[in-house]
XYZ file of C-alpha atoms in Angstrom:
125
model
C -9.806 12.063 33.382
C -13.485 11.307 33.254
C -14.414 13.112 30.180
C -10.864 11.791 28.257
C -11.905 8.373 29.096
C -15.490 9.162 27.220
C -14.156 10.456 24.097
C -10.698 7.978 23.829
C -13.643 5.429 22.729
C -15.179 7.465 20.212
C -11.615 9.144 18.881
C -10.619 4.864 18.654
C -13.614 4.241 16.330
C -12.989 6.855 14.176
C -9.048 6.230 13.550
C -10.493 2.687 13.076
C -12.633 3.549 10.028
C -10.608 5.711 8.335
C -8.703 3.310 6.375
C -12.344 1.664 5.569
C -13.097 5.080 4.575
C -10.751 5.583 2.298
C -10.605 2.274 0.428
C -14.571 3.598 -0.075
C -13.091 6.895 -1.768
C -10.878 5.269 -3.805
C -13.191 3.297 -5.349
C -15.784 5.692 -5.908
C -13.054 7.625 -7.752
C -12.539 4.897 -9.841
C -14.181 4.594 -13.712
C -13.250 2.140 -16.167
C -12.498 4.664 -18.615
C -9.593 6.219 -15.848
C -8.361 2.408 -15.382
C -7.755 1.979 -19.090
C -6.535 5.412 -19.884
C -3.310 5.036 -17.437
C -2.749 1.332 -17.534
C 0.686 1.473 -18.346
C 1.758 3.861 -16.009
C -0.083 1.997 -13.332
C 1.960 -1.196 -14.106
C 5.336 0.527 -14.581
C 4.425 2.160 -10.434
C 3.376 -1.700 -9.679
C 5.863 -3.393 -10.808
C 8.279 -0.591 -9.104
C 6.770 -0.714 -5.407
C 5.836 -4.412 -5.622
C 8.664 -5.805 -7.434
C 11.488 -3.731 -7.713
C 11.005 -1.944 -4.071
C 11.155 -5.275 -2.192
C 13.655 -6.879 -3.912
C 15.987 -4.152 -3.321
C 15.819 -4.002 0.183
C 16.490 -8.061 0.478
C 19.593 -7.356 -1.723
C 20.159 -4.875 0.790
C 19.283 -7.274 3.504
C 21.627 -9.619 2.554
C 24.348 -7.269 1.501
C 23.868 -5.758 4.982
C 23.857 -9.859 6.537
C 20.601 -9.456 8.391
C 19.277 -12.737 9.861
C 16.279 -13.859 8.114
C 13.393 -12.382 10.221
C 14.442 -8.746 10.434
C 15.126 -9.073 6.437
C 11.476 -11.113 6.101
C 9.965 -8.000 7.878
C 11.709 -5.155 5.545
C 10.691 -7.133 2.645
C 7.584 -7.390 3.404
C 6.774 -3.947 4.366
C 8.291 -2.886 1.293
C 6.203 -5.652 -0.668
C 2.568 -3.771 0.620
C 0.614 -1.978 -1.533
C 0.327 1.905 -1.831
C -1.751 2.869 1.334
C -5.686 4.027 0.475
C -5.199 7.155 2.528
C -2.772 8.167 -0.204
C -5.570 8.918 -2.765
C -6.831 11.191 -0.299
C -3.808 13.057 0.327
C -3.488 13.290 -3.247
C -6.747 14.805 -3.533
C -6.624 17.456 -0.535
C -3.306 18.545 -1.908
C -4.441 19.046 -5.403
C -2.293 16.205 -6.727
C -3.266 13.520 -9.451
C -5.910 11.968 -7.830
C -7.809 9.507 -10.162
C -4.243 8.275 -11.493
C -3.707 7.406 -7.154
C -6.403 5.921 -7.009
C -6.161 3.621 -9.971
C -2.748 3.099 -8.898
C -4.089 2.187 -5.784
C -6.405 0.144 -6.681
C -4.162 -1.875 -9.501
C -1.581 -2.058 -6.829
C -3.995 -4.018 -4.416
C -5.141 -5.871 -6.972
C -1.738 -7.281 -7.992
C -0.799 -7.525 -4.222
C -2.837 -10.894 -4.279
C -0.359 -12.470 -6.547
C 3.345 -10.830 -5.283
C 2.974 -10.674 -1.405
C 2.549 -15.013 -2.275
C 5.607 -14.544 -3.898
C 7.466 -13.111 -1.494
C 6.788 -15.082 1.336
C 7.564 -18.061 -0.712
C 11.456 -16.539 -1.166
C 11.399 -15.526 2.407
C 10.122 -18.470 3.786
C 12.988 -20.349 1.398
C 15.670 -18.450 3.667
């Protein structure tokens, strides 16, 4: 129990700066020249998990007759952006990974102005 109790901390800190770790990834994959090249794609994967995504599951939601928090919470974790960690799992499985990580990056970006959004409908409920 004594030598589990030293490395718990350590294990913690690590877990802890992952997702620090790979927001840094992502955006040293990124180049201007990759942003530009796929913009239209990225948008079209935006607008799907920040838009389209979220507003499904409250039409679900309300289909289903949630009460508003439990339907606030779905749409909301539907309304989050593509997770960093997903560029690197696109990478270590020999995937796409500059078009993850620029639609990473455009999805966080654009994140700023929906997630507002939403909260405003949900908070309208």
């Amino acid at each position: 129990r004594g030598r589990r109790a030293g490395v718990a901390p350590l294990v913690r800190a690590l877990g802890q700066a992952s997702v620090a770790l790979g927001l840094l990834a992502v955006g040293a994959a990124r180049t201007l020249g990759a942003w530009r090249d796929r913009l239209p794609l990225q948008l079209a994967t935006s607008f799907l998990k920040l838009v389209v995504m979220p507003g499904m599951t409250f039409a679900a939601a309300r289909l289903l007759g949630l009460d508003p928090l439990p339907t606030a919470m779905a749409v909301l974790f539907m309304a989050m952006p593509t997770a960093a960690t997903s560029y690197v799992m696109a990478r270590a499985m020999g995937g796409d990974a500059p078009l993850m990580a620029a639609i990473t990056s455009t999805e966080h970006v654009l994140a700023v102005l929906t997630l507002p959004l939403w909260l405003m409908l949900l908070l309208a409920l």
